[in-house]
Coordinates of C-alpha atoms in Angstrom, one line a residue:
Chain A
M1 CA -10.7 -12.1 -10.8
G2 CA -7.9 -13.9 -8.9
S3 CA -7.6 -15.0 -5.3
G4 CA -6.3 -13.1 -2.3
P5 CA -7.7 -10.7 0.3
E6 CA -7.8 -7.7 -2.2
F7 CA -9.9 -9.6 -4.6
D8 CA -12.1 -10.9 -1.8
L9 CA -12.9 -7.3 -0.8
V10 CA -13.7 -6.4 -4.5
R11 CA -15.9 -9.4 -4.8
R12 CA -17.8 -8.4 -1.6
M13 CA -18.4 -5.0 -3.2
V14 CA -19.4 -6.4 -6.6
A15 CA -21.9 -8.8 -4.9
R16 CA -23.6 -5.8 -3.3
W17 CA -23.9 -4.0 -6.6
G18 CA -25.5 -6.8 -8.6
D19 CA -26.7 -5.5 -11.9
L20 CA -25.3 -2.1 -11.3
A21 CA -21.8 -3.4 -11.9
A22 CA -20.7 -4.2 -15.4
N23 CA -17.5 -6.0 -16.5
I24 CA -15.6 -5.5 -13.2
G25 CA -12.3 -7.3 -13.1
S26 CA -10.9 -6.2 -16.4
D27 CA -8.0 -3.7 -16.6
A28 CA -10.3 -1.2 -18.4
G29 CA -14.0 -1.2 -18.2
R30 CA -16.2 -0.6 -21.2
V31 CA -18.2 2.6 -21.4
E32 CA -21.5 2.2 -23.3
L33 CA -22.2 5.4 -25.2
P34 CA -24.9 6.1 -27.7
A35 CA -23.7 7.0 -31.2
G36 CA -23.6 10.7 -31.9
E37 CA -23.5 11.8 -28.3
Q38 CA -20.7 13.9 -26.8
A39 CA -19.0 12.2 -23.8
V40 CA -17.9 14.1 -20.8
A41 CA -16.0 13.0 -17.7
S42 CA -15.3 14.3 -14.2
T43 CA -13.4 13.2 -11.2
D44 CA -13.8 14.1 -7.5
S45 CA -12.1 13.0 -4.3
A46 CA -13.4 12.7 -0.7
I47 CA -10.5 12.5 1.8
E48 CA -11.0 11.8 5.4
G49 CA -10.2 14.7 7.6
V50 CA -10.5 17.1 4.7
H51 CA -14.0 16.6 3.3
F52 CA -15.6 14.6 6.2
K53 CA -14.9 13.2 9.6
R54 CA -15.7 9.5 10.2
Q55 CA -17.6 10.3 13.4
W56 CA -20.0 12.6 11.5
L57 CA -21.3 10.1 9.0
S58 CA -21.8 6.4 8.5
P59 CA -19.6 4.7 5.9
R60 CA -22.6 4.3 3.7
E61 CA -23.3 8.1 3.9
I62 CA -19.7 8.9 3.3
A63 CA -19.6 6.8 0.1
R64 CA -23.0 7.9 -1.2
R65 CA -22.1 11.5 -0.7
A66 CA -18.8 11.2 -2.4
T67 CA -20.5 9.6 -5.4
V68 CA -23.2 12.2 -5.5
A69 CA -20.5 14.9 -5.5
A70 CA -19.0 13.4 -8.6
L71 CA -22.3 12.8 -10.4
S72 CA -23.3 16.4 -9.6
D73 CA -20.8 17.5 -12.2
L74 CA -22.7 15.5 -14.8
A75 CA -25.9 17.2 -13.6
A76 CA -24.2 20.6 -14.2
A77 CA -23.5 19.4 -17.8
A78 CA -27.0 18.1 -18.1
V79 CA -25.8 14.8 -19.5
T80 CA -27.0 11.2 -18.8
P81 CA -24.6 9.3 -16.5
R82 CA -23.2 6.2 -18.2
A83 CA -20.2 5.0 -16.2
V84 CA -18.8 5.3 -12.7
L85 CA -15.3 4.2 -11.5
L86 CA -14.4 4.0 -7.8
A87 CA -10.8 4.4 -6.5
L88 CA -11.0 3.3 -2.9
G89 CA -8.2 3.8 -0.4
L90 CA -9.3 1.7 2.6
P91 CA -7.7 1.7 6.1
E92 CA -7.3 -1.7 7.5
E93 CA -9.9 -1.1 10.3
L94 CA -12.6 -0.3 7.7
R95 CA -12.4 -3.7 5.8
D96 CA -15.5 -4.8 7.8
V97 CA -17.6 -2.0 6.4
V98 CA -16.7 -2.5 2.7
E99 CA -20.3 -3.6 2.1
E100 CA -21.6 -0.4 3.6
I101 CA -19.3 1.6 1.4
A102 CA -20.4 -0.4 -1.7
D103 CA -24.0 0.2 -0.7
G104 CA -23.5 4.0 -0.5
V105 CA -21.9 4.1 -3.9
G106 CA -24.6 1.8 -5.3
A107 CA -27.4 4.0 -3.9
A108 CA -26.0 7.1 -5.6
V109 CA -25.5 5.3 -8.9
R110 CA -29.0 3.9 -8.8
E111 CA -30.5 7.3 -8.2
A112 CA -28.5 8.6 -11.2
G113 CA -30.8 7.0 -13.7
P114 CA -31.2 3.7 -15.5
H115 CA -28.0 3.9 -17.7
A116 CA -25.4 4.4 -15.0
R117 CA -23.1 1.4 -14.4
I118 CA -20.1 0.8 -12.1
I119 CA -17.5 -0.3 -14.6
G120 CA -14.3 -0.4 -12.7
G121 CA -12.1 0.9 -9.9
D122 CA -9.1 0.5 -7.8
L123 CA -8.8 -0.8 -4.3
T124 CA -5.8 -0.2 -2.1
R125 CA -4.7 0.2 1.5
S126 CA -4.5 3.7 2.7
P127 CA -3.7 5.5 6.0
H128 CA -6.9 7.5 5.6
L129 CA -10.2 6.7 3.9
V130 CA -10.0 8.1 0.4
L131 CA -12.8 7.8 -2.2
G132 CA -12.0 8.9 -5.7
L133 CA -15.0 8.8 -8.0
T134 CA -14.8 9.3 -11.7
V135 CA -18.0 9.6 -13.7
I136 CA -18.6 9.6 -17.4
G137 CA -21.8 10.8 -19.1
S138 CA -23.1 11.6 -22.5
G139 CA -25.5 13.9 -24.2
A140 CA -26.3 15.6 -27.5
Q141 CA -25.0 18.9 -26.3
P142 CA -23.6 19.1 -22.8
L143 CA -24.1 22.4 -20.9
G144 CA -21.1 24.4 -19.9
R145 CA -20.4 27.5 -17.8
A146 CA -20.3 29.9 -20.7
G147 CA -23.4 30.7 -22.8
A148 CA -25.3 33.3 -20.6
R149 CA -26.6 36.3 -22.6
P150 CA -28.2 39.6 -21.4
G151 CA -31.8 39.0 -20.5
D152 CA -31.4 35.4 -19.4
A153 CA -32.8 34.5 -15.9
I154 CA -30.7 32.9 -13.1
Y155 CA -32.3 30.1 -11.1
V156 CA -31.2 27.9 -8.3
T157 CA -32.6 24.5 -7.3
G158 CA -33.4 23.5 -3.7
V159 CA -33.0 25.2 -0.4
L160 CA -29.5 26.4 0.6
G161 CA -27.6 26.6 3.9
G162 CA -28.0 23.1 5.3
P163 CA -24.5 21.6 4.9
Q164 CA -22.8 24.7 6.2
Q165 CA -25.1 24.7 9.3
A166 CA -24.4 21.0 9.9
I167 CA -20.6 21.5 9.8
E168 CA -20.8 24.5 12.1
A169 CA -22.9 22.6 14.6
W170 CA -20.5 19.6 14.6
E171 CA -17.5 21.9 14.9
R172 CA -19.1 23.6 18.0
G173 CA -19.7 20.1 19.5
D174 CA -23.5 20.4 18.9
V175 CA -25.9 18.1 17.1
P176 CA -27.1 19.6 13.8
T177 CA -30.9 19.8 13.1
A178 CA -32.2 16.8 11.2
W179 CA -32.7 18.9 8.1
A180 CA -29.2 20.3 8.1
R181 CA -27.7 16.9 8.8
D182 CA -29.7 15.4 6.0
R183 CA -28.6 18.1 3.6
F184 CA -24.9 17.4 4.4
A185 CA -25.2 13.6 4.7
A186 CA -27.6 12.8 1.9
P187 CA -27.3 15.3 -1.0
R188 CA -28.8 14.5 -4.4
A189 CA -27.2 14.9 -7.8
R190 CA -29.8 16.9 -9.7
I191 CA -29.6 14.7 -12.8
A192 CA -33.2 14.4 -13.8
E193 CA -33.7 18.1 -12.8
A194 CA -30.9 19.1 -15.2
L195 CA -32.3 17.1 -18.1
W196 CA -35.7 18.7 -17.5
L197 CA -34.1 22.2 -17.5
R198 CA -32.0 21.4 -20.5
E199 CA -35.2 20.7 -22.5
R200 CA -36.7 24.0 -21.3
G201 CA -34.1 26.6 -22.2
A202 CA -31.2 26.1 -19.9
V203 CA -28.0 27.5 -21.6
A204 CA -25.4 27.4 -18.8
A205 CA -25.2 25.7 -15.4
I206 CA -22.9 24.8 -12.6
D207 CA -23.3 22.8 -9.4
I208 CA -22.8 24.3 -6.0
S209 CA -19.7 22.6 -4.6
D210 CA -17.8 25.6 -3.3
G211 CA -20.7 27.9 -2.4
L212 CA -23.3 29.9 -4.5
S213 CA -21.2 33.0 -4.3
S214 CA -18.2 31.5 -6.0
E215 CA -20.3 29.5 -8.5
L216 CA -22.0 32.7 -9.7
A217 CA -18.6 34.2 -10.1
H218 CA -17.5 31.3 -12.3
L219 CA -20.6 31.6 -14.5
A220 CA -20.3 35.3 -14.8
A221 CA -16.6 35.1 -15.7
A222 CA -17.1 32.3 -18.3
S223 CA -20.0 34.2 -19.9
G224 CA -18.5 37.7 -19.8
C225 CA -21.8 39.1 -18.4
E226 CA -23.0 40.7 -15.3
F227 CA -25.0 38.4 -13.0
R228 CA -27.4 40.6 -11.0
I229 CA -28.6 38.8 -7.9
D230 CA -31.4 39.7 -5.5
V231 CA -30.1 38.2 -2.3
T232 CA -33.5 38.3 -0.6
R233 CA -34.6 35.7 -3.2
I234 CA -31.9 33.2 -2.2
P235 CA -33.9 30.1 -1.1
R236 CA -33.1 29.3 2.5
P237 CA -35.0 28.2 5.6
A238 CA -35.9 30.6 8.4
G239 CA -33.0 31.0 10.7
I240 CA -30.3 30.9 8.0
S241 CA -29.0 34.3 6.7
W242 CA -28.5 34.8 3.0
Q243 CA -24.9 35.4 3.8
S244 CA -24.6 32.0 5.3
A245 CA -26.6 30.4 2.4
V246 CA -24.4 31.9 -0.3
R247 CA -21.1 31.0 1.4
G248 CA -21.7 27.3 2.2
G249 CA -20.4 24.6 -0.1
E250 CA -21.2 21.0 -0.8
E251 CA -24.8 21.7 -1.6
Y252 CA -24.8 19.9 -4.9
E253 CA -27.8 22.1 -6.0
L254 CA -27.6 23.7 -9.5
V255 CA -27.3 27.3 -10.6
V256 CA -28.9 27.4 -14.0
V257 CA -29.1 30.2 -16.6
V258 CA -32.3 30.0 -18.6
R259 CA -33.5 31.7 -21.8
G260 CA -37.2 32.1 -22.0
D261 CA -40.0 31.4 -19.6
L262 CA -39.9 28.6 -17.1
D263 CA -42.7 27.0 -15.1
V264 CA -41.2 26.8 -11.6
D265 CA -44.4 25.2 -10.2
A266 CA -44.2 22.3 -12.7
F267 CA -40.5 21.8 -11.6
A268 CA -41.5 21.7 -7.9
R269 CA -44.3 19.2 -8.7
A270 CA -42.0 17.0 -10.7
F271 CA -39.1 16.9 -8.3
G272 CA -40.4 17.9 -4.9
V273 CA -37.8 20.7 -4.5
P274 CA -38.2 24.4 -5.4
L275 CA -36.7 26.2 -8.4
T276 CA -36.1 29.8 -7.5
R277 CA -35.4 32.7 -9.8
I278 CA -32.6 34.7 -8.0
G279 CA -31.5 37.2 -10.6
V280 CA -31.0 38.2 -14.2
V281 CA -28.1 38.4 -16.7
R282 CA -27.1 41.9 -17.9
A283 CA -24.6 43.2 -20.5
S284 CA -21.2 44.1 -19.0
E285 CA -17.7 44.6 -20.3
V286 CA -16.4 42.2 -17.7
G287 CA -17.9 39.1 -16.1
R288 CA -19.0 40.1 -12.6
V289 CA -21.6 39.4 -9.9
I290 CA -23.6 42.4 -8.6
A291 CA -25.8 41.6 -5.5
T292 CA -28.6 43.8 -4.2
E293 CA -30.7 43.7 -1.1
D294 CA -33.9 45.8 -1.3
G295 CA -32.3 47.8 -4.1
A296 CA -29.0 48.5 -2.3
R297 CA -25.7 47.0 -3.4
V298 CA -24.3 44.4 -1.0
D299 CA -21.1 42.3 -1.0
L300 CA -21.4 38.6 -1.5
P301 CA -19.1 36.7 0.9
G302 CA -16.7 34.4 -0.9
G303 CA -17.0 30.6 -1.3
H304 CA -15.0 27.8 0.1
D305 CA -11.4 27.3 -1.1
H306 CA -9.7 24.1 0.0
F307 CA -6.4 25.9 0.1
S308 CA -7.5 29.0 2.0
R309 CA -7.0 29.4 5.7
Chain B
M1 CA -11.6 29.6 -13.5
G2 CA -12.2 31.8 -10.4
S3 CA -9.7 33.3 -7.9
G4 CA -8.2 31.9 -4.8
P5 CA -5.2 29.7 -3.8
E6 CA -6.9 26.5 -5.1
F7 CA -7.4 27.9 -8.6
D8 CA -3.9 29.4 -8.5
L9 CA -2.5 26.0 -8.0
V10 CA -4.6 24.6 -10.9
R11 CA -3.5 27.4 -13.1
R12 CA 0.1 26.7 -12.4
M13 CA -0.4 23.1 -13.4
V14 CA -2.4 24.0 -16.6
A15 CA 0.4 26.4 -17.6
R16 CA 2.9 23.5 -17.5
W17 CA 0.6 21.3 -19.6
G18 CA 0.1 23.8 -22.4
D19 CA -1.6 22.1 -25.4
L20 CA -1.8 18.8 -23.5
A21 CA -4.7 20.3 -21.4
A22 CA -8.1 20.7 -23.0
N23 CA -11.1 22.4 -21.5
I24 CA -9.8 22.5 -17.9
G25 CA -12.0 24.5 -15.6
S26 CA -15.4 23.1 -16.5
D27 CA -17.3 20.8 -14.2
A28 CA -17.0 17.9 -16.7
G29 CA -14.4 17.7 -19.4
R30 CA -15.2 16.7 -23.0
V31 CA -13.9 13.3 -24.2
E32 CA -13.1 13.3 -27.9
L33 CA -13.9 9.8 -29.3
P34 CA -13.9 8.7 -32.9
A35 CA -17.3 7.5 -34.1
G36 CA -17.7 3.7 -34.0
E37 CA -15.0 3.0 -31.5
Q38 CA -15.6 1.4 -28.1
A39 CA -14.6 3.5 -25.2
V40 CA -12.9 2.0 -22.1
A41 CA -11.9 3.6 -18.8
S42 CA -9.7 2.8 -15.9
T43 CA -8.7 4.4 -12.6
D44 CA -5.7 3.9 -10.5
S45 CA -4.4 5.5 -7.3
A46 CA -0.9 6.1 -5.9
I47 CA -0.9 6.8 -2.2
E48 CA 2.1 7.9 -0.3
G49 CA 3.4 5.3 2.2
V50 CA 1.5 2.6 0.3
H51 CA 2.7 2.8 -3.3
F52 CA 5.8 4.9 -2.8
K53 CA 7.8 6.8 -0.3
R54 CA 8.6 10.5 -0.9
Q55 CA 12.3 9.9 -0.2
W56 CA 12.6 7.3 -3.0
L57 CA 11.4 9.4 -5.9
S58 CA 11.2 13.0 -7.0
P59 CA 7.7 14.6 -7.2
R60 CA 8.0 14.4 -11.0
E61 CA 8.8 10.7 -10.9
I62 CA 6.0 10.0 -8.5
A63 CA 3.5 11.8 -10.8
R64 CA 4.8 10.3 -14.0
R65 CA 4.8 6.8 -12.5
A66 CA 1.2 7.1 -11.2
T67 CA 0.1 8.3 -14.7
V68 CA 1.9 5.5 -16.4
A69 CA 0.3 2.9 -14.1
A70 CA -3.1 4.1 -15.2
L71 CA -2.3 4.3 -18.9
S72 CA -0.9 0.8 -18.7
D73 CA -4.4 -0.5 -18.3
L74 CA -5.2 1.1 -21.7
A75 CA -2.1 -0.6 -23.1
A76 CA -3.5 -3.9 -21.8
A77 CA -6.7 -3.2 -23.7
A78 CA -4.7 -2.1 -26.8
V79 CA -6.7 1.1 -27.2
T80 CA -5.7 4.6 -28.0
P81 CA -5.5 6.9 -25.0
R82 CA -7.9 9.9 -25.4
A83 CA -8.4 11.5 -22.0
V84 CA -6.8 11.7 -18.6
L85 CA -8.2 13.1 -15.3
L86 CA -6.1 13.9 -12.3
A87 CA -7.4 13.8 -8.7
L88 CA -4.6 15.3 -6.7
G89 CA -4.6 15.3 -2.9
L90 CA -1.8 17.7 -2.0
P91 CA -0.2 18.1 1.4
E92 CA 0.5 21.8 2.3
E93 CA 4.3 21.4 2.2
L94 CA 4.2 20.1 -1.4
R95 CA 2.5 23.2 -2.9
D96 CA 5.9 24.4 -4.1
V97 CA 6.4 21.3 -6.3
V98 CA 3.0 21.4 -8.0
E99 CA 4.8 22.3 -11.3
E100 CA 7.0 19.2 -10.9
I101 CA 3.9 17.0 -10.3
A102 CA 2.3 18.6 -13.4
D103 CA 5.4 17.9 -15.5
G104 CA 5.4 14.2 -14.4
V105 CA 1.8 13.8 -15.4
G106 CA 2.4 15.7 -18.6
A107 CA 5.4 13.6 -19.6
A108 CA 3.4 10.3 -19.2
V109 CA 0.5 11.8 -21.2
R110 CA 2.8 13.0 -24.0
E111 CA 4.4 9.6 -24.2
A112 CA 0.9 8.0 -24.5
G113 CA 0.5 9.2 -28.1
P114 CA -0.8 12.3 -30.0
H115 CA -4.5 11.9 -29.0
A116 CA -4.2 11.9 -25.2
R117 CA -5.4 15.1 -23.4
I118 CA -5.7 16.1 -19.8
I119 CA -9.4 17.1 -19.6
G120 CA -10.1 17.6 -15.9
G121 CA -9.3 16.8 -12.4
D122 CA -9.8 17.6 -8.7
L123 CA -7.4 19.3 -6.4
T124 CA -7.7 19.2 -2.6
R125 CA -5.7 19.3 0.5
S126 CA -4.7 15.9 1.9
P127 CA -2.6 14.7 4.9
H128 CA -0.7 12.4 2.4
L129 CA 0.2 12.8 -1.2
V130 CA -2.6 11.0 -3.2
L131 CA -2.7 10.8 -7.0
G132 CA -5.8 9.4 -8.6
L133 CA -5.5 9.0 -12.3
T134 CA -8.4 8.1 -14.5
V135 CA -7.8 7.3 -18.2
I136 CA -10.2 6.9 -21.1
G137 CA -9.3 5.3 -24.4
S138 CA -11.0 4.0 -27.4
G139 CA -10.5 1.3 -30.1
A140 CA -12.4 -0.7 -32.6
Q141 CA -12.2 -3.8 -30.5
P142 CA -10.5 -3.5 -27.1
L143 CA -8.5 -6.6 -25.9
G144 CA -9.7 -8.3 -22.7
R145 CA -8.3 -11.0 -20.4
A146 CA -10.4 -13.8 -21.9
G147 CA -9.9 -15.0 -25.5
A148 CA -7.0 -17.4 -25.2
R149 CA -7.4 -20.7 -27.0
P150 CA -5.3 -23.9 -27.0
G151 CA -2.3 -23.4 -29.3
D152 CA -1.9 -19.7 -28.7
A153 CA 1.5 -18.4 -27.6
I154 CA 2.2 -16.4 -24.4
Y155 CA 4.6 -13.5 -24.6
V156 CA 5.9 -10.9 -22.2
T157 CA 7.4 -7.5 -23.1
G158 CA 10.6 -6.1 -21.6
V159 CA 12.8 -7.4 -18.8
L160 CA 11.4 -8.2 -15.4
G161 CA 12.6 -7.9 -11.8
G162 CA 13.8 -4.3 -11.6
P163 CA 11.1 -2.7 -9.5
Q164 CA 11.1 -5.5 -7.0
Q165 CA 14.9 -5.3 -6.7
A166 CA 14.8 -1.5 -6.3
I167 CA 12.2 -1.7 -3.5
E168 CA 14.2 -4.4 -1.7
A169 CA 17.4 -2.3 -1.9
W170 CA 15.6 0.7 -0.5
E171 CA 14.0 -1.3 2.3
R172 CA 17.5 -2.7 3.3
G173 CA 18.8 0.9 3.4
D174 CA 20.9 0.3 0.2
V175 CA 21.0 2.2 -3.1
P176 CA 19.4 0.3 -5.9
T177 CA 21.3 -0.2 -9.2
A178 CA 20.7 2.4 -11.8
W179 CA 18.8 -0.1 -13.9
A180 CA 16.5 -1.2 -11.1
R181 CA 15.9 2.3 -9.9
D182 CA 15.0 3.4 -13.5
R183 CA 12.6 0.4 -13.9
F184 CA 10.8 1.5 -10.7
A185 CA 11.0 5.2 -11.1
A186 CA 10.4 5.5 -14.8
P187 CA 8.2 2.7 -16.2
R188 CA 6.6 3.1 -19.6
A189 CA 3.0 2.3 -20.6
R190 CA 3.4 0.0 -23.5
I191 CA 0.7 1.7 -25.7
A192 CA 2.4 1.7 -29.1
E193 CA 3.7 -1.9 -28.4
A194 CA 0.1 -3.0 -27.6
L195 CA -1.3 -1.5 -30.8
W196 CA 1.5 -3.2 -32.8
L197 CA 0.7 -6.6 -31.1
R198 CA -3.1 -6.0 -31.6
E199 CA -2.5 -5.8 -35.4
R200 CA -0.5 -9.0 -35.3
G201 CA -2.7 -11.5 -33.7
A202 CA -2.9 -10.5 -30.0
V203 CA -6.2 -12.0 -28.6
A204 CA -5.8 -11.3 -24.8
A205 CA -3.5 -9.2 -22.7
I206 CA -2.9 -7.9 -19.2
D207 CA -0.4 -5.5 -17.7
I208 CA 1.9 -6.5 -14.9
S209 CA 0.9 -4.5 -11.9
D210 CA 0.8 -7.2 -9.3
G211 CA 3.4 -9.6 -10.6
L212 CA 3.7 -11.9 -13.7
S213 CA 2.6 -14.8 -11.6
S214 CA -0.8 -13.4 -10.6
E215 CA -1.4 -11.8 -14.0
L216 CA -0.9 -15.2 -15.7
A217 CA -3.5 -16.6 -13.2
H218 CA -5.9 -13.9 -14.2
L219 CA -5.5 -14.6 -17.9
A220 CA -5.8 -18.4 -17.4
A221 CA -8.9 -18.0 -15.2
A222 CA -10.6 -15.6 -17.7
S223 CA -9.9 -17.9 -20.6
G224 CA -10.6 -21.2 -18.9
C225 CA -7.3 -22.7 -20.3
E226 CA -4.0 -24.0 -19.1
F227 CA -1.1 -21.5 -19.3
R228 CA 2.0 -23.6 -19.5
I229 CA 5.1 -21.5 -18.7
D230 CA 8.7 -22.3 -19.1
V231 CA 10.2 -20.3 -16.2
T232 CA 13.7 -20.5 -17.8
R233 CA 12.3 -18.2 -20.6
I234 CA 11.2 -15.4 -18.3
P235 CA 13.2 -12.3 -19.3
R236 CA 15.3 -11.1 -16.5
P237 CA 18.9 -9.7 -16.1
A238 CA 21.7 -11.8 -14.7
G239 CA 21.5 -11.8 -10.9
I240 CA 17.7 -11.9 -10.7
S241 CA 16.1 -15.3 -10.1
W242 CA 13.0 -16.2 -12.1
Q243 CA 11.3 -16.5 -8.7
S244 CA 11.9 -12.9 -8.0
A245 CA 11.1 -11.8 -11.6
V246 CA 7.6 -13.5 -11.5
R247 CA 6.7 -12.2 -8.0
G248 CA 7.5 -8.5 -8.4
G249 CA 4.7 -6.0 -9.3
E250 CA 4.6 -2.5 -10.8
E251 CA 6.5 -3.6 -13.9
Y252 CA 3.8 -2.2 -16.3
E253 CA 5.1 -4.6 -18.9
L254 CA 2.5 -6.6 -20.9
V255 CA 1.6 -10.3 -20.9
V256 CA 0.1 -11.0 -24.3
V257 CA -1.6 -14.0 -25.8
V258 CA -1.0 -14.2 -29.5
R259 CA -2.5 -16.4 -32.2
G260 CA -0.2 -17.1 -35.2
D261 CA 3.4 -16.3 -35.8
L262 CA 5.1 -13.2 -34.5
D263 CA 8.3 -11.5 -35.4
V264 CA 10.0 -10.8 -32.1
D265 CA 13.0 -9.2 -33.8
A266 CA 10.8 -6.7 -35.5
F267 CA 9.2 -5.9 -32.2
A268 CA 12.6 -5.4 -30.5
R269 CA 13.8 -3.2 -33.4
A270 CA 10.6 -1.1 -33.3
F271 CA 10.5 -0.5 -29.6
G272 CA 14.0 -1.1 -28.2
V273 CA 12.7 -3.7 -25.7
P274 CA 12.5 -7.5 -26.1
L275 CA 9.4 -9.5 -26.7
T276 CA 9.8 -13.0 -25.3
R277 CA 7.8 -16.1 -25.8
I278 CA 7.4 -17.7 -22.3
G279 CA 4.8 -20.4 -22.9
V280 CA 1.8 -21.8 -24.6
V281 CA -1.9 -22.2 -24.0
R282 CA -3.3 -25.7 -23.7
A283 CA -6.8 -27.1 -23.3
S284 CA -7.9 -27.6 -19.7
E285 CA -11.1 -28.1 -17.8
V286 CA -10.2 -25.3 -15.5
G287 CA -8.1 -22.1 -16.0
R288 CA -4.7 -22.7 -14.4
V289 CA -1.0 -21.9 -14.7
I290 CA 1.5 -24.8 -15.0
A291 CA 5.1 -23.8 -14.7
T292 CA 8.1 -26.0 -15.6
E293 CA 11.8 -25.6 -15.3
D294 CA 13.8 -27.9 -17.6
G295 CA 10.8 -30.1 -17.9
A296 CA 10.1 -30.4 -14.2
R297 CA 7.0 -28.9 -12.6
V298 CA 7.7 -25.9 -10.2
D299 CA 5.5 -23.7 -8.2
L300 CA 5.1 -20.0 -9.2
P301 CA 5.3 -17.7 -6.1
G302 CA 2.2 -15.5 -5.8
G303 CA 2.0 -11.9 -6.8
H304 CA 1.5 -8.8 -4.7
D305 CA -1.7 -8.2 -2.9
H306 CA -2.3 -4.8 -1.3
F307 CA -4.2 -6.4 1.6
S308 CA -1.9 -9.4 2.3
R309 CA 0.6 -9.2 5.2

């Protein structure tokens, strides 16, 4: 790497990453992929004022969360994370916290398993903080959204509703509960969970970035089946309605379609979070989601759309 | 893909891409890589107000140029482009030009050879136009920045100085010359050129994103050799000084270190741009660049640093 303030900032970040960084400073970073595996890639941006406000989260939390959001797409594909690239748009006044940003990215990459490395990136001035994360993973047979068949069961990981509750509290000027804040500020990419489920009959999956309601619609549309959901089963804490739990985005939990029996207790013991069966796949002429509450049909409120008002 | 304004915008872009898009709408896009090849990846951002002004270029030009800038890193590695991901931060008032943005990305991907596909992305609202491009390529043995040895020759593709001249004209309130504007607005990623050079003895390369001066310093530092440059040889049109030609960034031409003889006329015939020998690699205890003009030592002005003032 050369000299100058831009490279000094990069060097400060690379110093924090240590062994997590590989080959930084080239034009194009090498991606180490096992022979015979299929590679997949995903990109995700977190833009100040759109996805977060600087006063809600620390720079470390902002960076970790943005990285988890990208890695979560690899969890949905049930592949092993191999490479991470960071495109950082940094306002002048945040140069002092570049180490904290590096630490946040590093924490998420470290949690993503032993094979993930930061192999490159791009650093530039920007009027707003912008984090662009691209992740590359590989696996023998990545999961997609299609593949559900009648008789399959529909599961969701974790407990929903926290991020939405935290945002609503901040927007009212309140302080969110510790649980809700943590769910927003420190989500986890369910990588290990996805690999576990992949080995035990998972045939389709998606991560909850825009809300359970819209993710179920994506899965149902891709598979051309009916997804019949019992809304009373949707995992949420006391005090959060199922309507709120299905609407909220940025959960980074997984919705997984599974063929055959699954030991949900073993999952909970292995990962410390619940796995909950929320419904079943049925034959249908069109892909659709049917929700019931105590046997009666109910409407699922829609998910989050970045271009809706 | 589901319903809603965000997905409608994505669908409008995918419709423009046609066969160039593959598997859009999944969480993670598949990357098709030939067995036995090494994969490399690079990411690059173009942010409004930092890398371009909306009044200088059309939306199509902005998008094409941002995509070329990313692909240029694959040219520097002399690999075949395989996959492109677009992270687009779109201000509300630019929704109407989403097709033009798609066309600009598509044009650059199409120019990058028959194997490049747009496999995914991310679309979000943003206060400024932000384009994050990630590119993945593969090759038997990607070029790096290190690898120069004493006796190697140093070449540069194309004719330098245009982008810098265009920016200076705009910043003065003038209209740039057609040549300078075209060099800024419509650069080319030198992919085919790089593969040609790779087959004919290229051992190290870099693309000119921050200025020839700083790219030579990177190569010299990585190789631990002296790069001796004859500044009178630097390819530039009449009216542009060598000082200006070595300082300007965003050229996306290549600096290539070559072992053995090279037919520069064959290169010019094949690609319609010149290939110019500008210097030679010599043994040195430290990596450094030595510039001479008619035999006398001269200083090379430094390149562009996004964090300098």
